[in-house]
Coordinates of N, CA and C in Angstrom, one line a residue:
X1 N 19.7 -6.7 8.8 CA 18.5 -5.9 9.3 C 17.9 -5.0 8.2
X2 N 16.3 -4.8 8.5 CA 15.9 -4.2 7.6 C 16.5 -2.3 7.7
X3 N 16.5 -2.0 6.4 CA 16.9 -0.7 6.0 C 16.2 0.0 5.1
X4 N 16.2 1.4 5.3 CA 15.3 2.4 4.1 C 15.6 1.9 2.5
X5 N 17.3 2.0 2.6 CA 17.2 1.8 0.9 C 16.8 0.3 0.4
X6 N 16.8 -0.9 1.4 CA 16.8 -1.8 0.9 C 15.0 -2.2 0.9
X7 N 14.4 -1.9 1.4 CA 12.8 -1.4 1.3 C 12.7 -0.7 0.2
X8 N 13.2 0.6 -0.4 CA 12.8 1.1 -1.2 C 13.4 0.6 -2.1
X9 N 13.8 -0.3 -2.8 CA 14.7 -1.1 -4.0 C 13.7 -2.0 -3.9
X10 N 13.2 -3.0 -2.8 CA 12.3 -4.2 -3.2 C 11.2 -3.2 -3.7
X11 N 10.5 -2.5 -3.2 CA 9.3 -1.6 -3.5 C 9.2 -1.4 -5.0
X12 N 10.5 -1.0 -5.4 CA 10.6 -0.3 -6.8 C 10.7 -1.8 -7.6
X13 N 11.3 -2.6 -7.4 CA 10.9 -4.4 -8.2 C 9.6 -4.6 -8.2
X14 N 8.8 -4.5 -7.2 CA 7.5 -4.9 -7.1 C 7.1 -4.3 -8.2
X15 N 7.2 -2.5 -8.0 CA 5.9 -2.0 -8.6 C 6.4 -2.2 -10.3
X16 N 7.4 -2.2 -10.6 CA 7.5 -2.5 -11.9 C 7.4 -4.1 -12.3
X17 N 7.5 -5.0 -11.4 CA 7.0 -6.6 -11.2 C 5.0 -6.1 -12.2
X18 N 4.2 -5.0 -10.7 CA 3.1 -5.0 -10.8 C 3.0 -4.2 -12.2
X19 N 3.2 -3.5 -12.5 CA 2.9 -2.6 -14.0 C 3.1 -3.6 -15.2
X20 N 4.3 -4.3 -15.5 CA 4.5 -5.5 -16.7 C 3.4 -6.2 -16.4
X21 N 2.7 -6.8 -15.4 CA 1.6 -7.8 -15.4 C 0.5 -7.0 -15.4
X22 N 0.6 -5.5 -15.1 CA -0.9 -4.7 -15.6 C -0.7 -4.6 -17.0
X23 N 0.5 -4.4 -18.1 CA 0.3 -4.5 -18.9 C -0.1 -5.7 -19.9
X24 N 0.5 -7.0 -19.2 CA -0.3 -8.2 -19.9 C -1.6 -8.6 -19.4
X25 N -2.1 -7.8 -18.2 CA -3.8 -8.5 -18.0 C -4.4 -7.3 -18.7
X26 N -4.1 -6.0 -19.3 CA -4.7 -5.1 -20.0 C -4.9 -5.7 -21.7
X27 N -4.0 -6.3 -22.1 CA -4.3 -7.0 -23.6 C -4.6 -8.0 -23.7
X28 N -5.2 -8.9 -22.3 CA -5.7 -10.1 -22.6 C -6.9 -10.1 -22.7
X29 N -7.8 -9.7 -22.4 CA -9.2 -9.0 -22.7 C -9.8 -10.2 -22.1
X30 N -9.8 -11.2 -21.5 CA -10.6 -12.4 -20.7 C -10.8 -12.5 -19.5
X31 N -11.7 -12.4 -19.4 CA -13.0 -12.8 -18.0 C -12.1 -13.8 -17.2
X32 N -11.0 -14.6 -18.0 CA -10.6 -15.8 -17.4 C -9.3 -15.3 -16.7
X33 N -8.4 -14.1 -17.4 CA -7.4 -13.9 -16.8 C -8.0 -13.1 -15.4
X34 N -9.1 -12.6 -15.4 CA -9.6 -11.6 -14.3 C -9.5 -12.4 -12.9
X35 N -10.5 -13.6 -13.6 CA -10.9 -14.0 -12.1 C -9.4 -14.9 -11.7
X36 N -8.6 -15.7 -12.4 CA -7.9 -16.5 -12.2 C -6.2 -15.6 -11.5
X37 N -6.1 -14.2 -11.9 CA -5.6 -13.4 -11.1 C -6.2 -13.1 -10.0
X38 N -7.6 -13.1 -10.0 CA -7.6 -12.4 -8.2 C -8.0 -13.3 -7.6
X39 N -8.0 -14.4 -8.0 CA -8.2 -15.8 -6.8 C -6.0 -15.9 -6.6
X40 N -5.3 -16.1 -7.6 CA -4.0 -15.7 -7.1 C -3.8 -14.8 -6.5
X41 N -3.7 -13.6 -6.6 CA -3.8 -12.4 -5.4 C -4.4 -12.4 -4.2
X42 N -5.3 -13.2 -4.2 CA -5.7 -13.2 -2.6 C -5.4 -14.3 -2.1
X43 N -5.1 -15.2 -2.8 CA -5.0 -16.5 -1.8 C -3.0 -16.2 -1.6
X44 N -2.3 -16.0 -2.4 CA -0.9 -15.4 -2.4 C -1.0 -14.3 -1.0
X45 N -2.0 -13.5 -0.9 CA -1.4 -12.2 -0.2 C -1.8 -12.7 1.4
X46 N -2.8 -13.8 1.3 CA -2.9 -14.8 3.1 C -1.9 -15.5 2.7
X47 N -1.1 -16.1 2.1 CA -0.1 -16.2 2.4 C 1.0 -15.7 2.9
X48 N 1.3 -14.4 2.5 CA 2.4 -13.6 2.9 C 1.6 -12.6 4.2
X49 N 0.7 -12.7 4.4 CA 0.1 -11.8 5.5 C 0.1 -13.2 7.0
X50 N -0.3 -14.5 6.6 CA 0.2 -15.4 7.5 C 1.2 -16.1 8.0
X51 N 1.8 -15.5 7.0 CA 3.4 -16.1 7.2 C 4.3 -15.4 6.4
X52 N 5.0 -14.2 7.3 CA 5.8 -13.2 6.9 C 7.1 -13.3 5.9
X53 N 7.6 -14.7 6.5 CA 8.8 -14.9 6.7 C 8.5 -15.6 4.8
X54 N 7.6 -15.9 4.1 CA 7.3 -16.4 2.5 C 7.6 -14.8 1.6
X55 N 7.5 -13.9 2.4 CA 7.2 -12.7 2.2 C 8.7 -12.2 0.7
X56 N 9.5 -13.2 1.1 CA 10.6 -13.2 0.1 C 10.5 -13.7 -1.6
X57 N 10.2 -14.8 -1.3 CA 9.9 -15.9 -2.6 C 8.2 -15.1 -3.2
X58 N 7.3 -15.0 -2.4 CA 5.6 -15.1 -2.9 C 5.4 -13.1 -3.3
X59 N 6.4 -12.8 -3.0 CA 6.1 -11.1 -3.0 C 6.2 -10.9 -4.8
X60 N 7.1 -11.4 -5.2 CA 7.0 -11.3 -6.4 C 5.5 -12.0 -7.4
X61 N 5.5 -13.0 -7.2 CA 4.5 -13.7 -8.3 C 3.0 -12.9 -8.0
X62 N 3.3 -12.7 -6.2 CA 1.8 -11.7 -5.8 C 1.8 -10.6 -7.0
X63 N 3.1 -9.4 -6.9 CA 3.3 -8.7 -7.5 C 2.7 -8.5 -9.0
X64 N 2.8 -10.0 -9.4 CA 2.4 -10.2 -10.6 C 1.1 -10.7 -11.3
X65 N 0.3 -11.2 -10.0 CA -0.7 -11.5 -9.9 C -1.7 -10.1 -10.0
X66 N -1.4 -9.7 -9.2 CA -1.9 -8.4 -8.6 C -2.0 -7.2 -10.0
X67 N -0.7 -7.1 -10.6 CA -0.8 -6.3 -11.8 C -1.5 -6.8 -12.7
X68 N -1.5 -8.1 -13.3 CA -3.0 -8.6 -14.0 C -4.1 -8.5 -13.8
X69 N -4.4 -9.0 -12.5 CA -5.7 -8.1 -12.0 C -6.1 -6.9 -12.5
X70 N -5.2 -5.7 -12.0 CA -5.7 -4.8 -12.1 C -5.4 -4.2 -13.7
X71 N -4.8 -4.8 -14.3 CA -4.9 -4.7 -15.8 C -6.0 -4.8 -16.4
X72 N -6.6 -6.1 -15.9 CA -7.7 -7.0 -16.7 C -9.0 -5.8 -16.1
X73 N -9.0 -5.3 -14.6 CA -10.3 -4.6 -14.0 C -9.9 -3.2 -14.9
X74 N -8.6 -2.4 -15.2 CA -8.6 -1.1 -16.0 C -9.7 -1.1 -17.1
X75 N -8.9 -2.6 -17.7 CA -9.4 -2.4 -19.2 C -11.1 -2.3 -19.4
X76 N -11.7 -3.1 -18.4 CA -13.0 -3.3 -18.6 C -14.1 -2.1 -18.5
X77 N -12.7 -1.1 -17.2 CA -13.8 0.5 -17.2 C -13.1 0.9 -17.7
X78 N -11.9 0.9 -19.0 CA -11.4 1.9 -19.9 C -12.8 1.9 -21.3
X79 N -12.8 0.6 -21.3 CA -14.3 0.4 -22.5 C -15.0 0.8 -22.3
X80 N -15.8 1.3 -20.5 CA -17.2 1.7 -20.3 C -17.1 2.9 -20.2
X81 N -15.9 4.0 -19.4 CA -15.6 4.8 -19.2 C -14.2 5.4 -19.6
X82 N -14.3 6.0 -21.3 CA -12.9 5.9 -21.6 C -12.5 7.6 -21.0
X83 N -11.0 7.3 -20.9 CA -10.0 8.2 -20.2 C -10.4 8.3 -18.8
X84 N -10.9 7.1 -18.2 CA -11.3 7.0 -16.6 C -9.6 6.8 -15.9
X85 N -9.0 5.6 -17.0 CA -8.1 4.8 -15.9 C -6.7 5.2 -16.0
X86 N -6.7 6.3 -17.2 CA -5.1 7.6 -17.3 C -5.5 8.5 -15.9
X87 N -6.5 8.9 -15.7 CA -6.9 9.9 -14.9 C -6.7 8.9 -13.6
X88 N -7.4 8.5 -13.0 CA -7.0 7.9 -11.7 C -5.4 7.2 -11.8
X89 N -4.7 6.7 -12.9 CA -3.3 6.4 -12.8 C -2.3 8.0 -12.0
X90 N -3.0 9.3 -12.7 CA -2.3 10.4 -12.9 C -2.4 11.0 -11.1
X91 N -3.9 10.5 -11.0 CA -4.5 11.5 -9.2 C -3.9 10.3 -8.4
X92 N -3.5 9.1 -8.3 CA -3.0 8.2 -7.8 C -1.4 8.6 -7.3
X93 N -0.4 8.8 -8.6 CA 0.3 8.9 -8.5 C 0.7 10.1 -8.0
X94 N 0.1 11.4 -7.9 CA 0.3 12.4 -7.7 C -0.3 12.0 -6.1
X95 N -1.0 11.6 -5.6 CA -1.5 11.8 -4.4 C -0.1 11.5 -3.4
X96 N 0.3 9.7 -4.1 CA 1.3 9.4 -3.1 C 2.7 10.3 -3.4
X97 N 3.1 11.0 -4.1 CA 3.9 11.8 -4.4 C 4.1 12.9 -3.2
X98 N 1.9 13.7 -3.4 CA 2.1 14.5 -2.2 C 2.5 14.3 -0.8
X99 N 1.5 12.8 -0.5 CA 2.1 12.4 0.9 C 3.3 12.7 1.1
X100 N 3.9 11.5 -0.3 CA 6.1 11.5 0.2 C 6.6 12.4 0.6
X101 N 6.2 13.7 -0.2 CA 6.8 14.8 0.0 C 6.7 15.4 1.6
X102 N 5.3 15.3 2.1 CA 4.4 15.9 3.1 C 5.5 14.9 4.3
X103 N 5.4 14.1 4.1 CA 5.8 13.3 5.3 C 7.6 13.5 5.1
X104 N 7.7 13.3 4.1 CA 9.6 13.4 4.1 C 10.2 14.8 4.5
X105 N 9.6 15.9 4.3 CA 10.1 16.8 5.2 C 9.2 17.3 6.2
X106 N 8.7 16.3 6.8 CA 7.7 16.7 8.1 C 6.9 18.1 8.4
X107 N 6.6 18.2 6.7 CA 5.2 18.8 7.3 C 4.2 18.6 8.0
X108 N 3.8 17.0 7.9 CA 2.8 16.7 8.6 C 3.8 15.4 9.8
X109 N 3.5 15.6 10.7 CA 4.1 14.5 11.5 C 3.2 13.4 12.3
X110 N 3.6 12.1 11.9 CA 2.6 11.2 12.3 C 2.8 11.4 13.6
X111 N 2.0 11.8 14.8 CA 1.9 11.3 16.1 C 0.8 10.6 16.6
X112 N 0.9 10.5 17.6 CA -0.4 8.9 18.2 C -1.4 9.5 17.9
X113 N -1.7 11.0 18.0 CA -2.4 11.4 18.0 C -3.7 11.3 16.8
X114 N -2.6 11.8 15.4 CA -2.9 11.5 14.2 C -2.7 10.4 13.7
X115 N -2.4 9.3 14.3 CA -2.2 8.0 14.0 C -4.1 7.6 14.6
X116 N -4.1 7.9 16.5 CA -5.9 7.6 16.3 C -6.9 7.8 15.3
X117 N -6.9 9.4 15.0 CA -7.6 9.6 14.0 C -7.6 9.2 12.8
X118 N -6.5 8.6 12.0 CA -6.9 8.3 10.5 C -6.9 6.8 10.7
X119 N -6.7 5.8 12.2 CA -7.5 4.9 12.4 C -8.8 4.7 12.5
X120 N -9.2 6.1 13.2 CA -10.8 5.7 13.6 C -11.5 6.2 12.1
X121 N -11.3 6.9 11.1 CA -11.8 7.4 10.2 C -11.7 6.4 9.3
X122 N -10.7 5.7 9.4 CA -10.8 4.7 8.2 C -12.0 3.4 8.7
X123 N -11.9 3.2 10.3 CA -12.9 2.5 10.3 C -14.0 2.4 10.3
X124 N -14.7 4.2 10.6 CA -15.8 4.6 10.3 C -16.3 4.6 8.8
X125 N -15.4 4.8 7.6 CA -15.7 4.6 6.2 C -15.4 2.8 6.1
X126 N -15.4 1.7 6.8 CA -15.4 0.5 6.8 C -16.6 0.4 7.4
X127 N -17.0 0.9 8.4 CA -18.4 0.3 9.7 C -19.6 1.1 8.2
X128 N -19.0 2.4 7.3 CA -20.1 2.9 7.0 C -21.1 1.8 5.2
X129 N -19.6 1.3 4.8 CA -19.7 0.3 3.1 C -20.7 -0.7 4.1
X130 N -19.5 -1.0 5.2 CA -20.3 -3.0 5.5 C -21.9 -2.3 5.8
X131 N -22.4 -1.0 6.5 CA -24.0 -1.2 6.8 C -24.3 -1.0 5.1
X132 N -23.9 0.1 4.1 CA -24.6 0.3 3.1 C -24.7 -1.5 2.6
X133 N -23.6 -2.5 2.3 CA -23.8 -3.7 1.9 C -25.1 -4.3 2.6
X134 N -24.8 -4.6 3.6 CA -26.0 -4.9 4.6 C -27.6 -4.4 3.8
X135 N -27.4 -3.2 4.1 CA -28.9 -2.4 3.6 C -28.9 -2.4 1.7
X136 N -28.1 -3.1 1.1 CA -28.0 -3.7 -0.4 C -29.2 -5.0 -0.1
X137 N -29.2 -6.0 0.2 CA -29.8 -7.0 0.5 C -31.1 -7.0 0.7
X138 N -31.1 -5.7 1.4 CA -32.7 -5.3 1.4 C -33.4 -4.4 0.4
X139 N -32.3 -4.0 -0.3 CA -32.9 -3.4 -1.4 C -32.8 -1.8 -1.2
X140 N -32.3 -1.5 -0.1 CA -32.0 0.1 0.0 C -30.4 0.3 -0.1
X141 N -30.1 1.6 -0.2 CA -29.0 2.0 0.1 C -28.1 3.2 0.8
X142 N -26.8 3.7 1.3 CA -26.8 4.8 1.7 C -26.4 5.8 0.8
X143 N -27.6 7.0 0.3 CA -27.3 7.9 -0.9 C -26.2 8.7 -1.1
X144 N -25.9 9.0 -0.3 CA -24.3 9.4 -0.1 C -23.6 8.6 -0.5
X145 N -23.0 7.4 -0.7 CA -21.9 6.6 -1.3 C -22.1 6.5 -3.1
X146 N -23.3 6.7 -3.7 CA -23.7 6.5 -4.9 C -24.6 7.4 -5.7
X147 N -24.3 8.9 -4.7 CA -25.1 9.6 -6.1 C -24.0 10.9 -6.5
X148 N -23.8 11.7 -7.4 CA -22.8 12.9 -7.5 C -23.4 14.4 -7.5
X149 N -24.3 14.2 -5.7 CA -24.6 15.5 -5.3 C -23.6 15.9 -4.8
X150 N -23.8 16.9 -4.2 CA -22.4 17.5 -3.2 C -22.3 16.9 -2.4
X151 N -23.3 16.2 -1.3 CA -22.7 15.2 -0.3 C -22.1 14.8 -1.2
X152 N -22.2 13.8 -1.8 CA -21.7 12.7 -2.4 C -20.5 13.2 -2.9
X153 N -20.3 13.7 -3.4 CA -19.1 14.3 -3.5 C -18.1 14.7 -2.9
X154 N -18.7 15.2 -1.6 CA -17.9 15.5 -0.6 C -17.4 14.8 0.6
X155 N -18.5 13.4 0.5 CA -18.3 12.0 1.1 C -17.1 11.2 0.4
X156 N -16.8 11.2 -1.3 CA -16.0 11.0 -1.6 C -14.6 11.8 -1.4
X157 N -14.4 12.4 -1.5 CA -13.1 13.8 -1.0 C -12.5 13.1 0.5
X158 N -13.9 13.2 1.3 CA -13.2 12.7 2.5 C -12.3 11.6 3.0
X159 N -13.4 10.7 1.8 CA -12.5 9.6 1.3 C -11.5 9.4 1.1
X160 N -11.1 10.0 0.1 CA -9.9 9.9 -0.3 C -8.8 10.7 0.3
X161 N -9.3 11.4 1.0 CA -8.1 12.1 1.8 C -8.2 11.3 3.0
X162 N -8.7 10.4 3.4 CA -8.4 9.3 4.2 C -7.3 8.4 4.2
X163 N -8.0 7.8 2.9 CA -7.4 7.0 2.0 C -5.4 7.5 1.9
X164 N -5.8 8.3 1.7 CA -3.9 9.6 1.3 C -3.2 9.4 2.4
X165 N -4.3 10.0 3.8 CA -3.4 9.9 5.4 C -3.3 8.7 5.7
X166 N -3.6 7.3 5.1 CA -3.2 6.3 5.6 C -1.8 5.8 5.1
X167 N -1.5 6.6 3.7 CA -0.3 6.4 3.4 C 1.4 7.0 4.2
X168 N 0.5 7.9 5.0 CA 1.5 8.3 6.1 C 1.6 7.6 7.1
X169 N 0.7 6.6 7.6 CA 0.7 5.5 8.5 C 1.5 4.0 8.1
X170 N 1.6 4.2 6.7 CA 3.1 3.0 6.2 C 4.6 3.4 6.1
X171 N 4.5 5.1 5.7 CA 5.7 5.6 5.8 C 6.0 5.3 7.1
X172 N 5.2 6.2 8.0 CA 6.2 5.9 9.2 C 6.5 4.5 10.0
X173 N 5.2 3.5 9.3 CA 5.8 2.0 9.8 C 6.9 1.6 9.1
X174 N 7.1 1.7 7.8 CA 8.8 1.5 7.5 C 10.0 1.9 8.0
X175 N 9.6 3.2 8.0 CA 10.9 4.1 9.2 C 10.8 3.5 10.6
X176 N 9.6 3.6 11.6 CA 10.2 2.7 12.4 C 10.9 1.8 12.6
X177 N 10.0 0.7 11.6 CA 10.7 -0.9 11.5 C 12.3 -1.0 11.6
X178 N 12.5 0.3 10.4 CA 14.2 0.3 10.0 C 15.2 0.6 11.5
X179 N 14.2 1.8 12.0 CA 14.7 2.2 13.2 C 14.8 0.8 14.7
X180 N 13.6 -0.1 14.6 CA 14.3 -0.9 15.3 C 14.7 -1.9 15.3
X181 N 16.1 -2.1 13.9 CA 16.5 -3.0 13.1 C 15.6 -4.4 13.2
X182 N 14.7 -4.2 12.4 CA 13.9 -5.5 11.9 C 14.6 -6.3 10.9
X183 N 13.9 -7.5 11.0 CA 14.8 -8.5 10.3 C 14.4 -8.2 8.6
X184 N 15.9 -7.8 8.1 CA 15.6 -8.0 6.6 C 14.6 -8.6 5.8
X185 N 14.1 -9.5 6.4 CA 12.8 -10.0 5.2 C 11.8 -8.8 5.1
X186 N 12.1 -7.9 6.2 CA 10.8 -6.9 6.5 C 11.0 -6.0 5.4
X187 N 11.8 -6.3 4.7 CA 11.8 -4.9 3.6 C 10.7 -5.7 2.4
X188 N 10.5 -6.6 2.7 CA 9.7 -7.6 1.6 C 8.2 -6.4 1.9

């Protein structure tokens, strides 16, 4: 059955799975490793999202897919925008840090309650991209997603403290899971 520690042991392979392959899609500097990682990453992650039970064998090379990717997309806004992609590495990792902490000694407690809300907010910042895409096509856009006034600024914040509370919506799906002994692949 699945368990905390054995969840957080696969987690910790992955992410160092994902960092070695961010470090080889960061020094390959090709358009080719780009795209040919994220056609593996996505066509890898419908597989493990269609069929759980691959979730054992495909988690890894995903893993590895995935960190090329995002190697190959660092490097490209490290050239346009240097000391962009230390800085989001540093607010990244500090964010999910805060959550862990926030959620591991239950300062913040997921209930249904706060589980509706950082559902419907995440889908309202999904209902809000797909119209701005939409209204791309026509040649407008929504100014708030792309200028750095204070909306805009503050549209982003919201964001990402969105983005943060939804990491408390996997913590507590792990802990449940464990709690109602799921089958060990689930630690994948």
């Amino acid at each position: 059955e699945m368990t905390m520690e054995g969840t957080i042991n696969k987690t910790g392979l992955l992410l160092l799975i994902t960092i070695f392959g961010g470090y080889l899609g960061w020094g390959s500097q090709s358009a080719m490793v780009l795209i040919l990682s994220l056609i593996a990453s996505f066509g890898l992650s419908l597989a493990i999202v269609f069929g759980p039970h691959r979730a054992s064998f495909l988690s890894q090379p995903y893993a590895l897919a995935e960190g090329f990717l995002l190697g190959s997309v660092s490097s490209l806004y490290q050239r346009a925008y240097p000391s962009i992609v230390s800085n989001a590495m540093i607010l990244t990792l500090g964010c999910l840090a805060v959550m862990l902490v926030l959620y591991r000694y239950r300062i913040i407690q997921v209930t249904d309650k706060l589980r509706s809300i950082i559902v419907a907010a995440t889908m309202a910042i999904m209902l809000t991209y797909l119209i701005d895409m939409v209204m791309s096509f026509f040649g407008h856009r929504i100014p708030m997603i792309h200028e750095g006034s204070p909306l805009g600024i503050g549209f982003s914040v919201v964001m990402v403290g969105v983005a943060a509370m939804n990491l408390l919506l996997d913590f507590d799906m792990i802990e449940t899971l464990c709690h109602r002994k799921a089958p060990k692949i689930m630690e994948w």
